[in-house]
PDB file of C-alpha atoms and ligand atoms in Angstrom:
ATOM      1  CA  MET J   1      48.489 -67.728   3.669  1.00 70.00           C
ATOM      2  CA  LEU J   2      48.885 -67.152   7.411  1.00 74.00           C
ATOM      3  CA  GLY J   3      51.142 -64.401   8.741  1.00 80.00           C
ATOM      4  CA  GLU J   4      52.006 -62.619  11.982  1.00 89.00           C
ATOM      5  CA  VAL J   5      49.802 -62.202  15.064  1.00 90.00           C
ATOM      6  CA  ILE J   6      47.988 -58.819  15.029  1.00 91.00           C
ATOM      7  CA  GLY J   7      45.632 -59.276  17.949  1.00 85.00           C
ATOM      8  CA  GLU J   8      45.386 -61.552  20.920  1.00 82.00           C
ATOM      9  CA  GLY J   9      42.882 -62.341  23.630  1.00 70.00           C
ATOM     10  CA  ALA J  10      42.985 -64.957  26.370  1.00 66.00           C
ATOM     11  CA  PHE J  11      42.149 -67.802  23.959  1.00 75.00           C
ATOM     12  CA  GLY J  12      41.469 -66.066  20.679  1.00 85.00           C
ATOM     13  CA  VAL J  13      44.058 -64.847  18.243  1.00 90.00           C
ATOM     14  CA  VAL J  14      43.952 -62.693  15.095  1.00 93.00           C
ATOM     15  CA  LEU J  15      46.543 -63.313  12.397  1.00 94.00           C
ATOM     16  CA  LYS J  16      47.367 -61.248   9.372  1.00 95.00           C
ATOM     17  CA  GLY J  17      47.004 -63.245   6.193  1.00 94.00           C
ATOM     18  CA  GLN J  18      46.931 -62.966   2.453  1.00 92.00           C
ATOM     19  CA  LEU J  19      44.133 -64.118   0.226  1.00 89.00           C
ATOM     20  CA  VAL J  20      45.434 -65.288  -3.149  1.00 86.00           C
ATOM     21  CA  ASN J  21      43.678 -66.557  -6.260  1.00 71.00           C
ATOM     22  CA  ASP J  22      40.288 -66.586  -4.626  1.00 72.00           C
ATOM     23  CA  GLN J  23      36.780 -66.204  -6.016  1.00 70.00           C
ATOM     24  CA  TYR J  24      36.310 -63.318  -3.566  1.00 73.00           C
ATOM     25  CA  LEU J  25      39.031 -61.330  -5.377  1.00 71.00           C
ATOM     26  CA  THR J  26      37.539 -62.135  -8.761  1.00 69.00           C
ATOM     27  CA  ASN J  27      34.195 -60.764  -7.541  1.00 70.00           C
ATOM     28  CA  LEU J  28      35.858 -57.662  -6.129  1.00 69.00           C
ATOM     29  CA  ASP J  29      37.183 -56.357  -9.420  1.00 60.00           C
ATOM     30  CA  ASN J  30      35.011 -58.388 -11.782  1.00 56.00           C
ATOM     31  CA  LYS J  31      37.929 -59.814 -13.659  1.00 57.00           C
ATOM     32  CA  SER J  32      40.135 -62.749 -13.134  1.00 54.00           C
ATOM     33  CA  THR J  33      43.520 -61.662 -11.754  1.00 59.00           C
ATOM     34  CA  ASN J  34      46.270 -63.133  -9.672  1.00 60.00           C
ATOM     35  CA  GLN J  35      46.148 -60.276  -7.183  1.00 77.00           C
ATOM     36  CA  SER J  36      46.172 -60.835  -3.451  1.00 86.00           C
ATOM     37  CA  ILE J  37      44.738 -58.822  -0.577  1.00 91.00           C
ATOM     38  CA  ASN J  38      45.586 -58.639   3.087  1.00 94.00           C
ATOM     39  CA  VAL J  39      43.018 -60.203   5.395  1.00 96.00           C
ATOM     40  CA  ALA J  40      42.617 -60.781   9.120  1.00 95.00           C
ATOM     41  CA  ILE J  41      42.055 -64.349  10.294  1.00 95.00           C
ATOM     42  CA  LYS J  42      40.410 -65.022  13.626  1.00 93.00           C
ATOM     43  CA  THR J  43      40.997 -68.343  15.256  1.00 94.00           C
ATOM     44  CA  LEU J  44      41.486 -70.012  18.656  1.00 92.00           C
ATOM     45  CA  LYS J  45      44.657 -70.843  20.546  1.00 87.00           C
ATOM     46  CA  ASP J  46      45.481 -74.232  22.000  1.00 84.00           C
ATOM     47  CA  GLY J  47      43.750 -74.729  25.311  1.00 84.00           C
ATOM     48  CA  SER J  48      40.663 -72.732  24.407  1.00 86.00           C
ATOM     49  CA  SER J  49      37.373 -73.949  25.820  1.00 86.00           C
ATOM     50  CA  GLU J  50      34.065 -74.927  24.284  1.00 87.00           C
ATOM     51  CA  LYS J  51      32.751 -71.479  25.267  1.00 84.00           C
ATOM     52  CA  ASP J  52      35.525 -69.718  23.321  1.00 86.00           C
ATOM     53  CA  LEU J  53      34.562 -71.783  20.284  1.00 89.00           C
ATOM     54  CA  LEU J  54      30.894 -70.908  20.790  1.00 88.00           C
ATOM     55  CA  ASP J  55      31.794 -67.184  20.902  1.00 85.00           C
ATOM     56  CA  LEU J  56      33.720 -67.453  17.626  1.00 89.00           C
ATOM     57  CA  VAL J  57      30.905 -69.441  16.020  1.00 90.00           C
ATOM     58  CA  GLN J  58      28.479 -66.777  17.269  1.00 86.00           C
ATOM     59  CA  GLU J  59      30.614 -64.057  15.720  1.00 88.00           C
ATOM     60  CA  LEU J  60      30.725 -65.982  12.450  1.00 92.00           C
ATOM     61  CA  LYS J  61      26.926 -66.324  12.452  1.00 90.00           C
ATOM     62  CA  VAL J  62      26.477 -62.586  13.055  1.00 89.00           C
ATOM     63  CA  LEU J  63      29.029 -61.644  10.377  1.00 92.00           C
ATOM     64  CA  LYS J  64      27.250 -63.868   7.834  1.00 92.00           C
ATOM     65  CA  MET J  65      23.821 -62.592   8.782  1.00 90.00           C
ATOM     66  CA  ILE J  66      24.410 -58.844   8.760  1.00 91.00           C
ATOM     67  CA  GLY J  67      25.746 -58.411   5.237  1.00 92.00           C
ATOM     68  CA  ARG J  68      28.060 -55.662   4.049  1.00 95.00           C
ATOM     69  CA  HIS J  69      28.475 -52.047   5.131  1.00 97.00           C
ATOM     70  CA  GLU J  70      31.325 -49.592   4.640  1.00 97.00           C
ATOM     71  CA  ASN J  71      31.630 -48.963   8.390  1.00 98.00           C
ATOM     72  CA  ILE J  72      31.884 -52.511   9.649  1.00 97.00           C
ATOM     73  CA  ILE J  73      34.659 -55.074   9.303  1.00 95.00           C
ATOM     74  CA  ASN J  74      33.213 -57.182   6.521  1.00 94.00           C
ATOM     75  CA  PHE J  75      33.155 -60.935   6.338  1.00 95.00           C
ATOM     76  CA  ILE J  76      35.244 -62.592   3.619  1.00 95.00           C
ATOM     77  CA  GLY J  77      35.016 -66.307   4.297  1.00 94.00           C
ATOM     78  CA  CYS J  78      35.596 -69.121   6.749  1.00 94.00           C
ATOM     79  CA  CYS J  79      37.110 -72.536   7.042  1.00 93.00           C
ATOM     80  CA  THR J  80      34.868 -74.794   9.076  1.00 89.00           C
ATOM     81  CA  GLU J  81      35.796 -78.146   7.601  1.00 89.00           C
ATOM     82  CA  ARG J  82      38.642 -78.870   9.928  1.00 86.00           C
ATOM     83  CA  SER J  83      39.884 -77.630  13.246  1.00 86.00           C
ATOM     84  CA  PRO J  84      40.780 -74.912  14.090  1.00 90.00           C
ATOM     85  CA  LEU J  85      37.885 -72.808  12.880  1.00 93.00           C
ATOM     86  CA  LEU J  86      39.167 -69.871  10.781  1.00 94.00           C
ATOM     87  CA  VAL J  87      37.087 -66.734  10.286  1.00 94.00           C
ATOM     88  CA  VAL J  88      38.444 -64.453   7.559  1.00 95.00           C
ATOM     89  CA  VAL J  89      37.541 -60.757   7.613  1.00 95.00           C
ATOM     90  CA  GLU J  90      38.765 -57.489   6.074  1.00 96.00           C
ATOM     91  CA  TYR J  91      42.150 -56.273   7.256  1.00 96.00           C
ATOM     92  CA  ALA J  92      42.307 -52.733   8.679  1.00 96.00           C
ATOM     93  CA  PRO J  93      45.839 -51.338   8.150  1.00 95.00           C
ATOM     94  CA  HIS J  94      45.725 -48.608  10.833  1.00 95.00           C
ATOM     95  CA  GLY J  95      44.849 -50.710  13.882  1.00 94.00           C
ATOM     96  CA  ASN J  96      42.283 -49.815  16.532  1.00 95.00           C
ATOM     97  CA  LEU J  97      40.843 -46.330  17.012  1.00 97.00           C
ATOM     98  CA  LYS J  98      42.039 -45.887  20.604  1.00 96.00           C
ATOM     99  CA  ASP J  99      45.724 -46.391  19.709  1.00 96.00           C
ATOM    100  CA  PHE J 100      45.262 -44.502  16.426  1.00 96.00           C
ATOM    101  CA  LEU J 101      44.039 -41.382  18.309  1.00 96.00           C
ATOM    102  CA  ARG J 102      46.627 -41.620  21.090  1.00 96.00           C
ATOM    103  CA  LYS J 103      49.470 -41.804  18.580  1.00 94.00           C
ATOM    104  CA  ARG J 104      48.262 -38.584  16.974  1.00 93.00           C
ATOM    105  CA  ARG J 105      47.784 -36.491  20.128  1.00 92.00           C
ATOM    106  CA  LYS J 106      50.769 -34.282  19.384  1.00 87.00           C
ATOM    107  CA  LYS J 107      49.643 -33.832  15.813  1.00 80.00           C
ATOM    108  CA  PHE J 108      46.123 -32.608  16.530  1.00 85.00           C
ATOM    109  CA  SER J 109      45.256 -29.367  14.743  1.00 75.00           C
ATOM    110  CA  LYS J 110      43.049 -26.900  16.611  1.00 68.00           C
ATOM    111  CA  LYS J 111      41.914 -25.292  13.346  1.00 62.00           C
ATOM    112  CA  PRO J 112      38.113 -25.372  13.247  1.00 54.00           C
ATOM    113  CA  LEU J 113      37.242 -27.724  10.390  1.00 53.00           C
ATOM    114  CA  GLN J 114      39.441 -29.236   7.800  1.00 54.00           C
ATOM    115  CA  PRO J 115      38.151 -32.336   6.122  1.00 56.00           C
ATOM    116  CA  HIS J 116      41.005 -34.586   5.157  1.00 57.00           C
ATOM    117  CA  GLY J 117      41.657 -35.012   1.468  1.00 53.00           C
ATOM    118  CA  GLY J 118      41.633 -38.805   1.394  1.00 52.00           C
ATOM    119  CA  ASP J 119      45.291 -38.873   2.424  1.00 54.00           C
ATOM    120  CA  ASP J 120      45.809 -42.259   3.944  1.00 52.00           C
ATOM    121  CA  GLY J 121      49.271 -41.432   5.374  1.00 59.00           C
ATOM    122  CA  ASP J 122      50.034 -42.787   8.819  1.00 58.00           C
ATOM    123  CA  ASP J 123      51.265 -39.503  10.286  1.00 62.00           C
ATOM    124  CA  ARG J 124      48.729 -37.112   8.881  1.00 75.00           C
ATOM    125  CA  GLU J 125      47.586 -34.308  11.169  1.00 85.00           C
ATOM    126  CA  LEU J 126      44.098 -34.858  12.621  1.00 92.00           C
ATOM    127  CA  THR J 127      41.521 -32.083  12.846  1.00 93.00           C
ATOM    128  CA  TYR J 128      38.281 -31.483  14.720  1.00 94.00           C
ATOM    129  CA  GLY J 129      36.514 -32.149  11.395  1.00 93.00           C
ATOM    130  CA  ASP J 130      38.107 -35.610  11.307  1.00 95.00           C
ATOM    131  CA  LEU J 131      36.805 -36.386  14.800  1.00 96.00           C
ATOM    132  CA  LEU J 132      33.276 -35.460  13.681  1.00 97.00           C
ATOM    133  CA  THR J 133      33.672 -37.666  10.594  1.00 97.00           C
ATOM    134  CA  PHE J 134      34.861 -40.600  12.752  1.00 98.00           C
ATOM    135  CA  ALA J 135      31.846 -40.146  15.063  1.00 98.00           C
ATOM    136  CA  GLU J 136      29.487 -39.934  12.065  1.00 98.00           C
ATOM    137  CA  GLN J 137      30.888 -43.038  10.363  1.00 98.00           C
ATOM    138  CA  ILE J 138      30.646 -45.121  13.542  1.00 98.00           C
ATOM    139  CA  ALA J 139      27.037 -43.950  14.057  1.00 98.00           C
ATOM    140  CA  GLU J 140      26.296 -44.997  10.467  1.00 98.00           C
ATOM    141  CA  GLY J 141      27.760 -48.454  11.070  1.00 98.00           C
ATOM    142  CA  MET J 142      25.711 -48.720  14.277  1.00 97.00           C
ATOM    143  CA  GLN J 143      22.533 -47.594  12.535  1.00 97.00           C
ATOM    144  CA  TYR J 144      23.116 -50.337   9.973  1.00 96.00           C
ATOM    145  CA  LEU J 145      23.680 -52.940  12.719  1.00 94.00           C
ATOM    146  CA  ALA J 146      20.523 -51.780  14.520  1.00 94.00           C
ATOM    147  CA  SER J 147      18.571 -52.102  11.225  1.00 94.00           C
ATOM    148  CA  LYS J 148      19.763 -55.722  11.113  1.00 92.00           C
ATOM    149  CA  MET J 149      18.425 -56.208  14.651  1.00 90.00           C
ATOM    150  CA  CYS J 150      21.946 -56.608  15.973  1.00 90.00           C
ATOM    151  CA  ILE J 151      23.009 -55.406  19.422  1.00 92.00           C
ATOM    152  CA  HIS J 152      26.798 -55.068  19.664  1.00 91.00           C
ATOM    153  CA  ARG J 153      27.178 -55.022  23.506  1.00 91.00           C
ATOM    154  CA  ASP J 154      30.885 -54.107  23.455  1.00 91.00           C
ATOM    155  CA  LEU J 155      31.038 -50.842  21.526  1.00 96.00           C
ATOM    156  CA  ALA J 156      34.266 -49.004  22.486  1.00 96.00           C
ATOM    157  CA  ALA J 157      37.215 -47.359  20.675  1.00 97.00           C
ATOM    158  CA  ARG J 158      39.264 -50.570  21.094  1.00 94.00           C
ATOM    159  CA  ASN J 159      36.634 -52.326  18.940  1.00 94.00           C
ATOM    160  CA  ILE J 160      36.731 -49.827  16.096  1.00 97.00           C
ATOM    161  CA  LEU J 161      39.381 -50.529  13.475  1.00 97.00           C
ATOM    162  CA  VAL J 162      40.777 -47.909  11.127  1.00 97.00           C
ATOM    163  CA  GLY J 163      40.712 -49.040   7.507  1.00 96.00           C
ATOM    164  CA  HIS J 164      42.025 -47.679   4.211  1.00 93.00           C
ATOM    165  CA  GLY J 165      41.280 -43.997   3.651  1.00 93.00           C
ATOM    166  CA  ILE J 166      40.940 -43.651   7.465  1.00 95.00           C
ATOM    167  CA  THR J 167      37.527 -45.308   7.372  1.00 97.00           C
ATOM    168  CA  MET J 168      35.986 -46.341  10.686  1.00 98.00           C
ATOM    169  CA  LYS J 169      35.056 -50.017  10.870  1.00 97.00           C
ATOM    170  CA  ILE J 170      33.151 -51.568  13.765  1.00 97.00           C
ATOM    171  CA  CYS J 171      34.512 -54.985  14.702  1.00 93.00           C
ATOM    172  CA  ASP J 172      34.363 -57.675  17.336  1.00 85.00           C
ATOM    173  CA  PHE J 173      30.915 -59.105  17.038  1.00 72.00           C
ATOM    174  CA  GLY J 174      31.785 -61.975  19.372  1.00 63.00           C
ATOM    175  CA  LEU J 175      29.516 -60.625  22.064  1.00 64.00           C
ATOM    176  CA  SER J 176      26.791 -59.299  19.802  1.00 65.00           C
ATOM    177  CA  ARG J 177      23.371 -60.829  19.707  1.00 63.00           C
ATOM    178  CA  ASN J 178      20.403 -60.721  17.427  1.00 60.00           C
ATOM    179  CA  ILE J 179      17.406 -59.089  19.129  1.00 54.00           C
ATOM    180  CA  HIS J 180      15.249 -62.136  18.341  1.00 50.00           C
ATOM    181  CA  ASN J 181      17.768 -64.343  20.028  1.00 51.00           C
ATOM    182  CA  ASN J 182      16.492 -63.975  23.568  1.00 45.00           C
ATOM    183  CA  ASP J 183      19.834 -64.880  25.085  1.00 45.00           C
ATOM    184  CA  TYR J 184      20.813 -61.226  24.924  1.00 41.00           C
ATOM    185  CA  TYR J 185      20.417 -61.062  28.670  1.00 39.00           C
ATOM    186  CA  LYS J 186      23.122 -63.680  28.988  1.00 42.00           C
ATOM    187  CA  LYS J 187      26.399 -62.932  30.701  1.00 45.00           C
ATOM    188  CA  PHE J 188      29.494 -62.876  28.484  1.00 53.00           C
ATOM    189  CA  SER J 189      30.982 -66.339  28.525  1.00 49.00           C
ATOM    190  CA  ASP J 190      34.443 -65.239  29.675  1.00 52.00           C
ATOM    191  CA  GLY J 191      32.961 -63.197  32.505  1.00 55.00           C
ATOM    192  CA  ARG J 192      34.690 -60.079  31.163  1.00 59.00           C
ATOM    193  CA  LEU J 193      32.493 -56.988  31.339  1.00 74.00           C
ATOM    194  CA  PRO J 194      33.241 -53.607  29.777  1.00 89.00           C
ATOM    195  CA  ILE J 195      31.977 -51.829  32.927  1.00 93.00           C
ATOM    196  CA  LYS J 196      32.935 -48.270  31.945  1.00 95.00           C
ATOM    197  CA  TRP J 197      30.977 -48.563  28.659  1.00 96.00           C
ATOM    198  CA  MET J 198      27.856 -50.172  30.159  1.00 95.00           C
ATOM    199  CA  SER J 199      24.488 -48.463  30.602  1.00 96.00           C
ATOM    200  CA  PRO J 200      22.767 -48.581  34.019  1.00 96.00           C
ATOM    201  CA  GLU J 201      20.275 -51.217  32.818  1.00 96.00           C
ATOM    202  CA  ALA J 202      23.123 -53.355  31.440  1.00 93.00           C
ATOM    203  CA  LEU J 203      25.162 -52.903  34.652  1.00 92.00           C
ATOM    204  CA  PHE J 204      22.373 -53.568  37.116  1.00 93.00           C
ATOM    205  CA  ASP J 205      19.893 -55.770  35.215  1.00 92.00           C
ATOM    206  CA  ARG J 206      22.074 -57.320  32.464  1.00 89.00           C
ATOM    207  CA  LYS J 207      19.589 -55.837  30.036  1.00 91.00           C
ATOM    208  CA  TYR J 208      20.998 -55.111  26.571  1.00 91.00           C
ATOM    209  CA  THR J 209      18.960 -53.302  23.938  1.00 92.00           C
ATOM    210  CA  PRO J 210      19.809 -51.015  20.984  1.00 94.00           C
ATOM    211  CA  LYS J 211      19.591 -48.173  23.540  1.00 97.00           C
ATOM    212  CA  SER J 212      22.326 -49.696  25.715  1.00 96.00           C
ATOM    213  CA  ASP J 213      24.523 -49.584  22.587  1.00 97.00           C
ATOM    214  CA  VAL J 214      23.626 -45.860  22.356  1.00 98.00           C
ATOM    215  CA  TRP J 215      24.949 -45.346  25.926  1.00 98.00           C
ATOM    216  CA  SER J 216      28.223 -47.104  24.964  1.00 98.00           C
ATOM    217  CA  TYR J 217      28.379 -44.950  21.843  1.00 98.00           C
ATOM    218  CA  GLY J 218      28.284 -41.875  24.135  1.00 98.00           C
ATOM    219  CA  VAL J 219      31.330 -43.229  26.013  1.00 98.00           C
ATOM    220  CA  LEU J 220      33.005 -43.894  22.650  1.00 98.00           C
ATOM    221  CA  LEU J 221      32.344 -40.238  21.685  1.00 98.00           C
ATOM    222  CA  TRP J 222      34.075 -39.243  24.925  1.00 98.00           C
ATOM    223  CA  GLU J 223      37.065 -41.411  23.892  1.00 98.00           C
ATOM    224  CA  ILE J 224      37.181 -39.772  20.432  1.00 98.00           C
ATOM    225  CA  PHE J 225      37.051 -36.195  21.721  1.00 97.00           C
ATOM    226  CA  SER J 226      39.667 -36.898  24.390  1.00 97.00           C
ATOM    227  CA  LEU J 227      41.902 -38.392  21.644  1.00 97.00           C
ATOM    228  CA  GLY J 228      41.894 -41.891  23.100  1.00 97.00           C
ATOM    229  CA  GLY J 229      41.517 -41.043  26.785  1.00 96.00           C
ATOM    230  CA  THR J 230      40.439 -43.685  29.320  1.00 95.00           C
ATOM    231  CA  PRO J 231      36.861 -43.046  30.483  1.00 95.00           C
ATOM    232  CA  TYR J 232      36.305 -42.065  34.149  1.00 94.00           C
ATOM    233  CA  PRO J 233      40.026 -41.385  34.591  1.00 90.00           C
ATOM    234  CA  GLY J 234      41.335 -42.582  37.951  1.00 91.00           C
ATOM    235  CA  VAL J 235      37.987 -44.091  38.970  1.00 92.00           C
ATOM    236  CA  SER J 236      38.012 -47.743  40.056  1.00 91.00           C
ATOM    237  CA  ILE J 237      35.607 -50.236  38.520  1.00 87.00           C
ATOM    238  CA  GLU J 238      33.867 -50.732  41.913  1.00 88.00           C
ATOM    239  CA  LYS J 239      33.113 -47.030  42.118  1.00 93.00           C
ATOM    240  CA  ILE J 240      31.541 -46.906  38.626  1.00 94.00           C
ATOM    241  CA  PHE J 241      28.415 -48.759  39.820  1.00 92.00           C
ATOM    242  CA  TYR J 242      27.909 -46.195  42.562  1.00 93.00           C
ATOM    243  CA  LEU J 243      28.654 -43.156  40.360  1.00 95.00           C
ATOM    244  CA  VAL J 244      26.393 -44.231  37.504  1.00 94.00           C
ATOM    245  CA  LYS J 245      23.555 -44.975  39.938  1.00 91.00           C
ATOM    246  CA  GLN J 246      23.995 -41.532  41.528  1.00 94.00           C
ATOM    247  CA  GLY J 247      23.617 -39.940  38.089  1.00 95.00           C
ATOM    248  CA  TYR J 248      27.257 -38.800  37.817  1.00 96.00           C
ATOM    249  CA  ARG J 249      28.342 -38.189  34.220  1.00 96.00           C
ATOM    250  CA  MET J 250      31.804 -37.543  32.790  1.00 97.00           C
ATOM    251  CA  GLU J 251      32.874 -33.982  32.090  1.00 97.00           C
ATOM    252  CA  ARG J 252      33.224 -32.548  28.609  1.00 97.00           C
ATOM    253  CA  PRO J 253      36.395 -33.913  27.001  1.00 97.00           C
ATOM    254  CA  VAL J 254      38.823 -31.230  25.953  1.00 94.00           C
ATOM    255  CA  HIS J 255      38.240 -31.362  22.185  1.00 95.00           C
ATOM    256  CA  ALA J 256      34.414 -31.629  22.216  1.00 96.00           C
ATOM    257  CA  SER J 257      32.200 -28.658  21.347  1.00 95.00           C
ATOM    258  CA  MET J 258      29.280 -27.927  23.680  1.00 96.00           C
ATOM    259  CA  ASP J 259      26.988 -29.416  21.015  1.00 96.00           C
ATOM    260  CA  MET J 260      28.932 -32.677  20.840  1.00 97.00           C
ATOM    261  CA  TYR J 261      29.014 -32.841  24.651  1.00 98.00           C
ATOM    262  CA  GLY J 262      25.232 -32.385  24.492  1.00 98.00           C
ATOM    263  CA  VAL J 263      25.030 -35.497  22.260  1.00 98.00           C
ATOM    264  CA  MET J 264      27.079 -37.445  24.843  1.00 98.00           C
ATOM    265  CA  LEU J 265      24.777 -36.376  27.684  1.00 98.00           C
ATOM    266  CA  ASP J 266      21.719 -37.396  25.586  1.00 98.00           C
ATOM    267  CA  CYS J 267      23.274 -40.846  25.062  1.00 98.00           C
ATOM    268  CA  TRP J 268      23.718 -41.077  28.853  1.00 98.00           C
ATOM    269  CA  MET J 269      20.081 -40.382  29.768  1.00 98.00           C
ATOM    270  CA  ASP J 270      19.051 -42.666  32.605  1.00 97.00           C
ATOM    271  CA  ASP J 271      15.807 -43.598  30.862  1.00 97.00           C
ATOM    272  CA  PRO J 272      16.787 -45.597  27.735  1.00 97.00           C
ATOM    273  CA  THR J 273      13.682 -44.418  25.844  1.00 98.00           C
ATOM    274  CA  LEU J 274      14.909 -40.809  26.136  1.00 98.00           C
ATOM    275  CA  ARG J 275      18.250 -41.588  24.466  1.00 98.00           C
ATOM    276  CA  PRO J 276      18.519 -40.646  20.779  1.00 98.00           C
ATOM    277  CA  SER J 277      18.505 -43.202  17.974  1.00 98.00           C
ATOM    278  CA  PHE J 278      21.610 -43.545  15.786  1.00 98.00           C
ATOM    279  CA  LYS J 279      19.684 -41.709  13.066  1.00 98.00           C
ATOM    280  CA  ASP J 280      19.129 -38.758  15.466  1.00 98.00           C
ATOM    281  CA  ILE J 281      22.832 -38.838  16.375  1.00 98.00           C
ATOM    282  CA  ILE J 282      23.918 -38.756  12.700  1.00 98.00           C
ATOM    283  CA  ASN J 283      21.662 -35.722  12.131  1.00 98.00           C
ATOM    284  CA  GLN J 284      23.134 -33.939  15.168  1.00 97.00           C
ATOM    285  CA  ILE J 285      26.706 -34.574  14.015  1.00 97.00           C
ATOM    286  CA  ARG J 286      25.920 -33.330  10.497  1.00 96.00           C
ATOM    287  CA  LYS J 287      24.411 -30.134  11.934  1.00 94.00           C
ATOM    288  CA  ASN J 288      27.580 -29.676  13.964  1.00 89.00           C
ATOM    289  CA  LYS J 289      29.708 -30.106  10.849  1.00 88.00           C
ATOM    290  CA  ILE J 290      27.755 -27.466   8.960  1.00 87.00           C
ATOM    291  CA  GLN J 291      27.847 -24.987  11.874  1.00 80.00           C
ATOM    292  CA  LYS J 292      31.615 -25.263  12.151  1.00 70.00           C
ATOM    293  CA  GLN J 293      32.225 -24.596   8.483  1.00 65.00           C
TER     294      GLN J 293
HETATM  295  N1  ADE W   1      43.195 -56.719  14.758  1.00 62.69           N
HETATM  296  C1  ADE W   1      42.095 -57.450  15.002  1.00 62.69           C
HETATM  297  N2  ADE W   1      41.336 -57.546  13.908  1.00 62.69           N
HETATM  298  C2  ADE W   1      41.960 -56.867  12.920  1.00 62.69           C
HETATM  299  C3  ADE W   1      41.663 -56.575  11.561  1.00 62.69           C
HETATM  300  N3  ADE W   1      40.550 -57.019  10.982  1.00 62.69           N
HETATM  301  N4  ADE W   1      42.523 -55.814  10.883  1.00 62.69           N
HETATM  302  C4  ADE W   1      43.637 -55.351  11.477  1.00 62.69           C
HETATM  303  N5  ADE W   1      43.979 -55.584  12.739  1.00 62.69           N
HETATM  304  C5  ADE W   1      43.138 -56.342  13.462  1.00 62.69           C
END
């Protein structure tokens, strides 16, 4: 069942939907019920081009190939028999991470570490401990993607959705590529480039590797610890090329500890081989959690 529009791009659209009486539901709880679940349905608008369709087909391929993980938006099914193509994925009730953090700016608690008690309420107070947990969960999702040889290429807070139990879920695989697919040097088909999240080698040489995702993850950390701030505030896109080449790095966001800022700076090492792996990042975040307790 198709419902309201919950996301929109130039030619793509995401609708809320309900899955009823489906085999997927039967598998979920191992018994036959008439329950329904909310889902998100990605499809194309009228007037979309062949390239838009190719991007959606690419996303479908990646979703099918990577399998399931708690910290990604999981694939549920698709309808390829007739036009338009429908790609059905998990629905995340709390929207994207950037808006989620911005909405809670006034409710941020400065108390050192308070893990949340699984309270899924929309206006729950956020803590520093929550920010560390968000960072850790996203790194876990990224480690899983990297283990599946998948490069995301557009990792940013706008592409993290917040699911039930305030679980971080990486989404938008439309631009992602499998490492073995040597078109990962290719320009995005709509020409759109997430300049402020791109590593120097991606900016200057169009070279995407798991380590360029690590750079973007560093920018995403900056977004988390500024509670949804816009990276390089007040800096124009044209100036980013110059600044990144000169070795300029963003300052510590207001809610980051020195240790977490250290992780950001490591992610922004000029030499990709010197950047940490997602496994290293997870270990660093866990150490930080223990120290703050
Ligand atoms: N917006 C885009 N994709 C979504 C999803 N899977 N759940 C909720 N909102 C979305």
